[in-house]
Short mmCIF file of C-alpha atoms and ligand atoms in Angstrom, two decimals:
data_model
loop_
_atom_site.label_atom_id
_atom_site.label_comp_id
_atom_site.label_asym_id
_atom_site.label_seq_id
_atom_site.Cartn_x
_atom_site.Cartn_y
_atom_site.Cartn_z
CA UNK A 1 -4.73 31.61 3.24
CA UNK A 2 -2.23 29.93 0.89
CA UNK A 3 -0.51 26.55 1.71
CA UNK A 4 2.60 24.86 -0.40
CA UNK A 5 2.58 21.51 0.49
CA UNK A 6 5.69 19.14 -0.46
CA UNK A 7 5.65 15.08 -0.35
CA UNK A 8 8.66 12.95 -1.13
CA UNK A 9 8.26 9.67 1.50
CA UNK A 10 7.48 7.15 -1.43
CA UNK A 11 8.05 6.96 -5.21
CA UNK A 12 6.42 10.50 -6.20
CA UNK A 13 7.92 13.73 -5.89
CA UNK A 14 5.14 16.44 -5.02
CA UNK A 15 4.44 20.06 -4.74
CA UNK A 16 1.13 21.69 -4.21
CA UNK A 17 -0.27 24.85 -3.65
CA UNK A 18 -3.95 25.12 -1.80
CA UNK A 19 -5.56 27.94 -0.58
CA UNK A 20 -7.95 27.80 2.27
CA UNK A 21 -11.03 26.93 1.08
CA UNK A 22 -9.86 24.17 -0.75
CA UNK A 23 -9.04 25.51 -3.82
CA UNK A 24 -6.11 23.84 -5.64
CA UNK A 25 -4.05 26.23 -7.20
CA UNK A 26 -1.63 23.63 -8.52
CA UNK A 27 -0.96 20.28 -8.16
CA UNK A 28 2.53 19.13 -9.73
CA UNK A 29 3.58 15.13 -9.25
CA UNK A 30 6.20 13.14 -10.59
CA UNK A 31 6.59 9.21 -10.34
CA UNK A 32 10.10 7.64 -10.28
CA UNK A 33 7.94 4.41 -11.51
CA UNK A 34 10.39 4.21 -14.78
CA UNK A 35 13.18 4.23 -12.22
CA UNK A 36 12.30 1.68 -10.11
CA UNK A 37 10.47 -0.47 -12.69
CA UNK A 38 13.35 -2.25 -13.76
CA UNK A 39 14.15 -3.07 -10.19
CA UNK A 40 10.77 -4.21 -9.69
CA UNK A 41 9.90 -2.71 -6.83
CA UNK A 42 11.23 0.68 -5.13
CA UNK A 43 14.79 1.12 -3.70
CA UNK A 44 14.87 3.54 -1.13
CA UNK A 45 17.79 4.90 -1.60
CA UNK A 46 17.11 5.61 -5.61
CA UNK A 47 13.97 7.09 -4.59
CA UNK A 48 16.01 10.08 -2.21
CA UNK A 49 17.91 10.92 -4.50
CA UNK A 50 15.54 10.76 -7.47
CA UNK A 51 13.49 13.51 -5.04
CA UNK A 52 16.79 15.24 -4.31
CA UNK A 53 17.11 15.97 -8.19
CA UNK A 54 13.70 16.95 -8.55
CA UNK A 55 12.05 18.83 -5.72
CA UNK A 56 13.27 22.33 -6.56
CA UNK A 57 12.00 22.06 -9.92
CA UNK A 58 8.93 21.07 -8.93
CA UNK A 59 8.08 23.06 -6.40
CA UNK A 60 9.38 26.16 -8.98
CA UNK A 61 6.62 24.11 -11.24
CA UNK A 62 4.10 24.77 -8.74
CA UNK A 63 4.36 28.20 -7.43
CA UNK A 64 4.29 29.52 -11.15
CA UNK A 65 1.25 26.95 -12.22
CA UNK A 66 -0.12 29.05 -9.04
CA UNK A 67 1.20 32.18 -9.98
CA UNK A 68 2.15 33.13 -6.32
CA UNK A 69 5.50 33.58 -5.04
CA UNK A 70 7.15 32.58 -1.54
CA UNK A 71 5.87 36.11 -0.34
CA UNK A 72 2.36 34.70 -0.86
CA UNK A 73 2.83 31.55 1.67
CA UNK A 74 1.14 31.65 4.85
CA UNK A 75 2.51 28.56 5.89
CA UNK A 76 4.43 25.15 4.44
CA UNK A 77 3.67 21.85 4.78
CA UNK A 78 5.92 18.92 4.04
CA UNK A 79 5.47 14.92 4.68
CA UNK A 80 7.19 14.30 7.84
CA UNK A 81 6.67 10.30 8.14
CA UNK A 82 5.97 7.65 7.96
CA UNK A 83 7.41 6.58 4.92
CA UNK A 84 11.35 6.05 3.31
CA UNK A 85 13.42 8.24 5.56
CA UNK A 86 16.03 9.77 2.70
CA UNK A 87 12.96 10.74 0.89
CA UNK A 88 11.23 11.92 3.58
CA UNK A 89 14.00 14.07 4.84
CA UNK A 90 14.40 15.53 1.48
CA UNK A 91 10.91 16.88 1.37
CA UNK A 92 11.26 17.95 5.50
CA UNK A 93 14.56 20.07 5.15
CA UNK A 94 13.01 21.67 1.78
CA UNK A 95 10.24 22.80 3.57
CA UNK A 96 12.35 24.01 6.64
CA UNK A 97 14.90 25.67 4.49
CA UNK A 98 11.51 27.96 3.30
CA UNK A 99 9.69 28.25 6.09
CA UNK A 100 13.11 29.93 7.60
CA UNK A 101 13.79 32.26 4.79
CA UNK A 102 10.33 33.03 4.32
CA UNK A 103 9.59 33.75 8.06
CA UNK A 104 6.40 31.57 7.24
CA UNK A 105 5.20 28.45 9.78
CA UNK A 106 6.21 25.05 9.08
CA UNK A 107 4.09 21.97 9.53
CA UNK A 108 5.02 18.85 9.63
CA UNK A 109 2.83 16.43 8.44
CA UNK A 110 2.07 12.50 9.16
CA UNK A 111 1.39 11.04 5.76
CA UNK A 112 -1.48 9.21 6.92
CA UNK A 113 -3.15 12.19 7.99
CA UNK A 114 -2.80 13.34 4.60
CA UNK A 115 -4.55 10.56 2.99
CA UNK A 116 -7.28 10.60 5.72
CA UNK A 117 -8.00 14.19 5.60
CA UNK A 118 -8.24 14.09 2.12
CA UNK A 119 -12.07 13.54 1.53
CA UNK A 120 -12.61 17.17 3.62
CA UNK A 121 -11.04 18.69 0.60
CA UNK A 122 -12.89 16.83 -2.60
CA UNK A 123 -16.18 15.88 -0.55
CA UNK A 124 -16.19 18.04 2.13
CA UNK A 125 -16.85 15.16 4.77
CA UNK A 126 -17.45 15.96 7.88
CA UNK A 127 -15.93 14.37 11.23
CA UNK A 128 -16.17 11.64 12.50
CA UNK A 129 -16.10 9.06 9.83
CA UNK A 130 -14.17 5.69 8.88
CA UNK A 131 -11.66 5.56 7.05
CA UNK A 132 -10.02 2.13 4.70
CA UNK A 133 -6.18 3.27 3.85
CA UNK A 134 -5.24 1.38 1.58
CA UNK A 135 -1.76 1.45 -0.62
CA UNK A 136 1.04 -0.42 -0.88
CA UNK A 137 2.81 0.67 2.25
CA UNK A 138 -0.75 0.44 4.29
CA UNK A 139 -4.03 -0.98 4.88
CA UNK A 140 -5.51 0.26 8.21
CA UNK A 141 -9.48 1.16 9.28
CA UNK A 142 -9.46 4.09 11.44
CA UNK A 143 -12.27 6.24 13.09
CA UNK A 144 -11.51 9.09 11.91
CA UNK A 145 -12.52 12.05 15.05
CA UNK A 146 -11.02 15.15 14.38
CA UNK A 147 -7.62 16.49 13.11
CA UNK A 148 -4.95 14.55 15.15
CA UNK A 149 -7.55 12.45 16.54
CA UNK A 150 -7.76 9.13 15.30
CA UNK A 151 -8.44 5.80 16.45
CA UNK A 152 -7.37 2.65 14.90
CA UNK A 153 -9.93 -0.09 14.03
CA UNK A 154 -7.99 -2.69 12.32
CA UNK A 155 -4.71 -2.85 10.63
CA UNK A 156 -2.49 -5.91 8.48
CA UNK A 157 -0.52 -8.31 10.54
CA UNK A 158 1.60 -9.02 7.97
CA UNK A 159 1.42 -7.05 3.87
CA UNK A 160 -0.55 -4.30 2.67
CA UNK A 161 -3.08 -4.60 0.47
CA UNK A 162 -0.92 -3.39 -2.37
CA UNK A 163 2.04 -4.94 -1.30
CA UNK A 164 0.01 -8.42 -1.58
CA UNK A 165 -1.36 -7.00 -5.67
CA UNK A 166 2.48 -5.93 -6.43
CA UNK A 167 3.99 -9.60 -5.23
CA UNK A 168 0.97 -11.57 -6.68
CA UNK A 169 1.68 -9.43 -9.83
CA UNK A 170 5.46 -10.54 -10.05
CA UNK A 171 4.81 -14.11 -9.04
CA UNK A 172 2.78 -14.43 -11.76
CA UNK A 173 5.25 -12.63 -14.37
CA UNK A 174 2.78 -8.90 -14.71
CA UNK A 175 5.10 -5.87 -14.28
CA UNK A 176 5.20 -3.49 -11.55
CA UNK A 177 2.93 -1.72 -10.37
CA UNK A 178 1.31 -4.40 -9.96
CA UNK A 179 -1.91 -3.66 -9.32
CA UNK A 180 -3.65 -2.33 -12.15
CA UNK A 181 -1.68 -5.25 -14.25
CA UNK A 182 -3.55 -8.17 -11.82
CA UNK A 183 -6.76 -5.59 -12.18
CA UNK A 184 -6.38 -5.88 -16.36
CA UNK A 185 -5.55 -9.45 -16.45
CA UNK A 186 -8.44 -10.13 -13.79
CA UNK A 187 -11.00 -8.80 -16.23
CA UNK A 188 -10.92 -11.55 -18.15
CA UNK A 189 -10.00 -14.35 -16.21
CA UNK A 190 -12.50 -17.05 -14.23
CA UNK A 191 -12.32 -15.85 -10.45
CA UNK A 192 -13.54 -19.84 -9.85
CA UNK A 193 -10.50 -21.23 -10.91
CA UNK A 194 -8.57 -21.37 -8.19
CA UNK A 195 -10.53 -21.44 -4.77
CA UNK A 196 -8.42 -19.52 -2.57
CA UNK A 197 -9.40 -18.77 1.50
CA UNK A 198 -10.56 -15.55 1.79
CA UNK A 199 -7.96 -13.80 4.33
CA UNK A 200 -9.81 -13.33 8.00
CA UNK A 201 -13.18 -13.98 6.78
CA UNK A 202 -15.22 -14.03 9.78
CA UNK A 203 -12.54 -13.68 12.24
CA UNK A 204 -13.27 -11.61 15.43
CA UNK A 205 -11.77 -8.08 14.87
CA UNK A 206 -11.15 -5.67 12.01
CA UNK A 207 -7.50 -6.74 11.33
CA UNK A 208 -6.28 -7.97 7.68
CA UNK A 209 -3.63 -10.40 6.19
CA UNK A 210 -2.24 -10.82 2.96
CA UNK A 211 0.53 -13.20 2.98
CA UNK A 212 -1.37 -16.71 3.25
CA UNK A 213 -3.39 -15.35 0.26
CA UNK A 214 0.01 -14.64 -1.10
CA UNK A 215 1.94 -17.98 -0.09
CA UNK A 216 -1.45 -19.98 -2.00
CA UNK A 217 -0.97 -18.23 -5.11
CA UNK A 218 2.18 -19.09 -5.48
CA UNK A 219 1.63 -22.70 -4.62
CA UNK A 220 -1.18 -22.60 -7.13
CA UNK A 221 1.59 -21.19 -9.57
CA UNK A 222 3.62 -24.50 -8.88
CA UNK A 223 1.00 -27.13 -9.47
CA UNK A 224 1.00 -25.93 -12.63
CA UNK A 225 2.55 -27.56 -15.68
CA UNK A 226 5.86 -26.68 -15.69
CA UNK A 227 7.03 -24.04 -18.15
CA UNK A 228 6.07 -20.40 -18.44
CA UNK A 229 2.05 -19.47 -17.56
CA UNK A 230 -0.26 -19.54 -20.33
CA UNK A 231 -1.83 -16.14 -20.82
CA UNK A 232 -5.38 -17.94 -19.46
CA UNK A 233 -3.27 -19.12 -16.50
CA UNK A 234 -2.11 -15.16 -15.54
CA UNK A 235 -5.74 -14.46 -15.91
CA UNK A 236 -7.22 -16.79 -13.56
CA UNK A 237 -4.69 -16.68 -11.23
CA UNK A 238 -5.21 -12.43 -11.41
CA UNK A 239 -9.08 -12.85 -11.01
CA UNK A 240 -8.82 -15.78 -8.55
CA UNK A 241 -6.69 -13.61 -6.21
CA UNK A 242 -8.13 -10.41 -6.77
CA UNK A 243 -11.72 -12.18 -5.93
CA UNK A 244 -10.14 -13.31 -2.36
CA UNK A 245 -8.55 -9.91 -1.98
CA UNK A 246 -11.26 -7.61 -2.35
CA UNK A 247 -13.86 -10.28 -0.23
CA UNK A 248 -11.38 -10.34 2.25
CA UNK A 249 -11.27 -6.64 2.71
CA UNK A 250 -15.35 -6.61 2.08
CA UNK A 251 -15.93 -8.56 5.44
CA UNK A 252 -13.61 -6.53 7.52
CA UNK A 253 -14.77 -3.42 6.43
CA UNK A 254 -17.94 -4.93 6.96
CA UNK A 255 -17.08 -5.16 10.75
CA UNK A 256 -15.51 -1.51 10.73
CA UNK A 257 -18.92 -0.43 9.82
CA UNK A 258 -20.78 -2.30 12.54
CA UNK A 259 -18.35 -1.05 15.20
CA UNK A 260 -17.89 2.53 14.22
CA UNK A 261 -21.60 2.64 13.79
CA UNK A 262 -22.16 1.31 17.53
CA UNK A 263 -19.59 4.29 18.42
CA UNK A 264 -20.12 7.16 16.32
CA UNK A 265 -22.90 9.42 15.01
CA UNK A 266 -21.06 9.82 11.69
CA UNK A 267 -22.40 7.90 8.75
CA UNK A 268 -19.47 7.84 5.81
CA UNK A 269 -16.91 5.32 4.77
CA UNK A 270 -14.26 7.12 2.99
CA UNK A 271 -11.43 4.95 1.06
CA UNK A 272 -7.56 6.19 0.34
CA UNK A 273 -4.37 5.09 -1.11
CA UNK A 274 -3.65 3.63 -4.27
CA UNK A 275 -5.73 0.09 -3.72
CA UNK A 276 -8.95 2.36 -3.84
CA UNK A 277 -8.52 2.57 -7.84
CA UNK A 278 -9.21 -0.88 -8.06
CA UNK A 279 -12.91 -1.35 -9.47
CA UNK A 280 -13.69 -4.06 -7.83
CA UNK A 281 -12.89 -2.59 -4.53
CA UNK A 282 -15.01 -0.12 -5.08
CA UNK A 283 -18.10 -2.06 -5.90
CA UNK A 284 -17.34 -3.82 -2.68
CA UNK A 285 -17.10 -1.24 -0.65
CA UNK A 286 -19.93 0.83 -1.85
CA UNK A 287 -21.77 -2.43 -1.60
CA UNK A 288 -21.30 -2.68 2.26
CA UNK A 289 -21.58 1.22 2.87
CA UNK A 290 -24.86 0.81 1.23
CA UNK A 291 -26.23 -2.23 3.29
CA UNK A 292 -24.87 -0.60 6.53
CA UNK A 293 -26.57 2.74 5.49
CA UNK A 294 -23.45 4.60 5.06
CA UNK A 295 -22.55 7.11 2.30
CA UNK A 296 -19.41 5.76 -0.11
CA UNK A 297 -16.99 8.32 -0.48
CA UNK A 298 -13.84 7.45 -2.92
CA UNK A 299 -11.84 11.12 -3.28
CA UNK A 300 -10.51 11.01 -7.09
CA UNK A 301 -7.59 8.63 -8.26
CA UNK A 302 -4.86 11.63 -8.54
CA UNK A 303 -5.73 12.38 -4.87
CA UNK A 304 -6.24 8.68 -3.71
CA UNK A 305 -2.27 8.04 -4.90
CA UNK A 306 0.35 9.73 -3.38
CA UNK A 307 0.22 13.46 -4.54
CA UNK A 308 1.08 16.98 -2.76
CA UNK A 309 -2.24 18.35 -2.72
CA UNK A 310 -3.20 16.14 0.64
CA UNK A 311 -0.26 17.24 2.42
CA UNK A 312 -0.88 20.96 1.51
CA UNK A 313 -4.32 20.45 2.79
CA UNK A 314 -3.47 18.14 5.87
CA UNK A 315 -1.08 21.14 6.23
CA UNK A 316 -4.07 24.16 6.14
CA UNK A 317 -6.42 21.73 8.39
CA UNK A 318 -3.64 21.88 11.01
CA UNK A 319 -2.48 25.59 10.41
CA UNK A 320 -5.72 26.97 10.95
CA UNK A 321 -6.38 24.72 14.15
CA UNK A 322 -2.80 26.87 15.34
CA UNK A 323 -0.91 23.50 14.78
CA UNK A 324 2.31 24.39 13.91
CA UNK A 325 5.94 22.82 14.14
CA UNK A 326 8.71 23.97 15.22
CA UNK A 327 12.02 23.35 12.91
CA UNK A 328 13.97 21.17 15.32
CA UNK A 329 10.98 18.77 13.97
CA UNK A 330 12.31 15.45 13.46
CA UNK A 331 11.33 13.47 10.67
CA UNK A 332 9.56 9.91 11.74
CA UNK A 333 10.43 7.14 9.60
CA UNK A 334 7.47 5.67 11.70
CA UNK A 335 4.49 7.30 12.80
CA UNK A 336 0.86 5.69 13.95
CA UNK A 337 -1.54 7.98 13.25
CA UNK A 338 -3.38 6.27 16.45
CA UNK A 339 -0.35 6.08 18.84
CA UNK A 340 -2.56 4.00 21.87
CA UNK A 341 -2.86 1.00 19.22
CA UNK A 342 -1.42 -1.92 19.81
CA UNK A 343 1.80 -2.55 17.75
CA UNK A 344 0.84 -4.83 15.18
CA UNK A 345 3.23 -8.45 14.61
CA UNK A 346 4.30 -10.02 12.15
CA UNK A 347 6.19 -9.66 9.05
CA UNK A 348 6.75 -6.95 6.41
CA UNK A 349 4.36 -4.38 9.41
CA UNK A 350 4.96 -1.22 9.10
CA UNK A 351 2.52 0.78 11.45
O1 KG4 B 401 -1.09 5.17 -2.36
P1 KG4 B 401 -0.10 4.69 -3.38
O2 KG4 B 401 0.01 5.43 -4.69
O3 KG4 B 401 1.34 4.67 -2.78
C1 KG4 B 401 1.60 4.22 -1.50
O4 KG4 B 401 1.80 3.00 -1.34
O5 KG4 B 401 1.60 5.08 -0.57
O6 KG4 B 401 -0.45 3.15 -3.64
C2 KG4 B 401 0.29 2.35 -4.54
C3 KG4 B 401 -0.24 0.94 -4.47
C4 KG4 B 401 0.60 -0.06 -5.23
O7 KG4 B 401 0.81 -1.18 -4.41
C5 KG4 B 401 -0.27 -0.40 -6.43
O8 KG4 B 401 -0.05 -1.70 -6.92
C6 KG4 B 401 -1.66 -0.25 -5.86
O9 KG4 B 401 -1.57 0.89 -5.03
N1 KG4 B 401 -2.67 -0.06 -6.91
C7 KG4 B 401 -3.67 -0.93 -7.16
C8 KG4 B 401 -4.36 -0.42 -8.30
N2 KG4 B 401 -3.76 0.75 -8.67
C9 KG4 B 401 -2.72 0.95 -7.80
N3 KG4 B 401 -4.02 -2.07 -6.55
C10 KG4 B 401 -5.08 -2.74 -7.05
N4 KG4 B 401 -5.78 -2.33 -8.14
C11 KG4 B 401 -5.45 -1.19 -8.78
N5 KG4 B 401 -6.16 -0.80 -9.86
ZN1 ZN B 402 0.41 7.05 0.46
#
């Protein structure tokens, strides 16, 4: 069984080829990062038709890296949602566009699911277990049962995780991505300097929030002297956030555990999205799994990030569960993996 997957709903361009044990065959990415870098952030519309200009390359990249050719496909999976909707719909009509020539399936695929499913490939988890997503478009807990069957735990109210480490990062004058800059400039700062709240700490629930942690940075930055940070400033203000962030996250995973524990027989807390190559995330998390008897499992960084090989593999879960799409599919600009959660409020919420 071989799978070409395709993902375009962020600021990577992807094609991957699985097969269906697991085997990659080839995993091509490209980041628009330069392009949107001196925006500093992403702009939609540059990213569709950065992934416009690039897919066919790419997935031409990929098919000869796997030395198969379109006659090989059994099927082809492509990011569906949620994420930008010119990018996804570049990815979507690629894949449809193949999947009709080819006479192959095509299977639409949430995003989510991609970065959830993920751990089945490099770790070979098996369901149920819980899930942290956690990039800069998300930051969700989710039971993970089955393929398709998920149920939301927690989710943010108001930023992602790495939505809150990309504006902290620009406040603060680091470029973008922002993350690992606050991570490097963390290392050697004091995490005491600045005594920020630690976002939900305690609070009932497995929900997060970013934004007050956000708002007191940046009134930390102004009761500074005025003029431009000193480099020990950037530092401190990197660790001192970072510190909150990650404790923050600590004590609601820390509730995930109790109440997936209470629920499920499973016994694995598996992390995703870009926020799970922070280091200090990852000694928090592995600190809790450990306490609340859990195994840690943190897939590697080039599958963590956005890539192609998760959707290709999202793609084979569903194909050989006969979970296939037709091609009047319509991409979903928004798409809960857990559709009986409550919408979340607040501002800058995505799903
Ligand atoms: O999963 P991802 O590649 O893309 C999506 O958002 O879907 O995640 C990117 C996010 C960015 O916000 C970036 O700043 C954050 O992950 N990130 C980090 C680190 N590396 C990437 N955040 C904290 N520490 C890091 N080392
Ligand atoms: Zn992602």
């Amino acid at each position: 069984m071989i799978v070409l997957g395709l993902e375009t709903s962020c600021d990577e361009t992807a094609a991957a080829v699985v097969d269906g044990d697991g085997n990659v065959l080839a995993h091509a990415v490209l980041s628009q990062m330069d392009e949107h870098a001196v925006f500093g952030g992403i702009v939609p519309e540059v990213a569709a038709r950065a992934h416009l200009a690039h897919l066919d390359r790419l997935i031409a990249k990929a098919m000869r890296e796997a030395k198969v050719g379109f006659a090989d496909l059994d099927a082809v999976g492509a990011t569906a949602g949620p994420g930008l909707i010119g990018g996804v719909l570049v990815g979507v009509m690629s894949a449809k566009a193949i999947a009709a020539v080819h006479k192959i399936p095509f299977i639409a695929v949430n995003h989510l699911e991609g970065h959830a499913l993920t751990a089945r490939l490099s770790d070979k988890v098996g369901f149920p277990f819980l899930l942290l997503l956690v990039s800069g478009g998300h930051c969700q807990l989710l039971a993970v049962e089955g393929v398709g069957k998920y149920r939301r735990l927690g989710t943010t109210v108001d930023d992602a995780a790495g939505e809150a480490f990309d504006k902290v990062a620009k406040m603060i004058g680091l470029g973008y991505p922002g993350g690992p800059a606050i991570e490097r400039a963390a290392k050697s700062g004091d995490a005491a300097r600045f005594a920020f709240a630690r976002p939900m700490k305690g609070r009932p629930g497995c929900d997060f929030s970013f934004s007050g942690l956000k708002t007191a940075v940046r009134v930390a930055v102004e009761s500074l002297p005025p003029g431009p940070l000193s480099d020990k400033d950037v530092n401190d203000l990197a660790a001192s956030f970072q510190a909150a962030a990650v404790e923050s996250v600590g004590d609601r995973v820390r509730r995930a555990l109790k109440t997936f524990s209470e629920a499920y027989e499973g016994r694995s807390l598996v992390v995703a999205g870009g926020v799970a190559a922070n280091t200090a995330l990852r000694a928090e998390l592995e600190k809790r799994a450990r306490t609340a008897g859990f195994a840690f499992v943190a897939p590697p960084l080039a599958l963590c990030t956005d890539n192609a090989v998760m959707i290709a593999w999202a793609a084979l879960e569903r194909f050989k569960r006969g979970l296939t799409d037709g091609l009047d599919f319509q991409a979903r600009p928004r798409w809960p993996l857990d559709p009986s959660a409550p919408p979340a409020r607040g501002a800058g919420v995505k799903a």
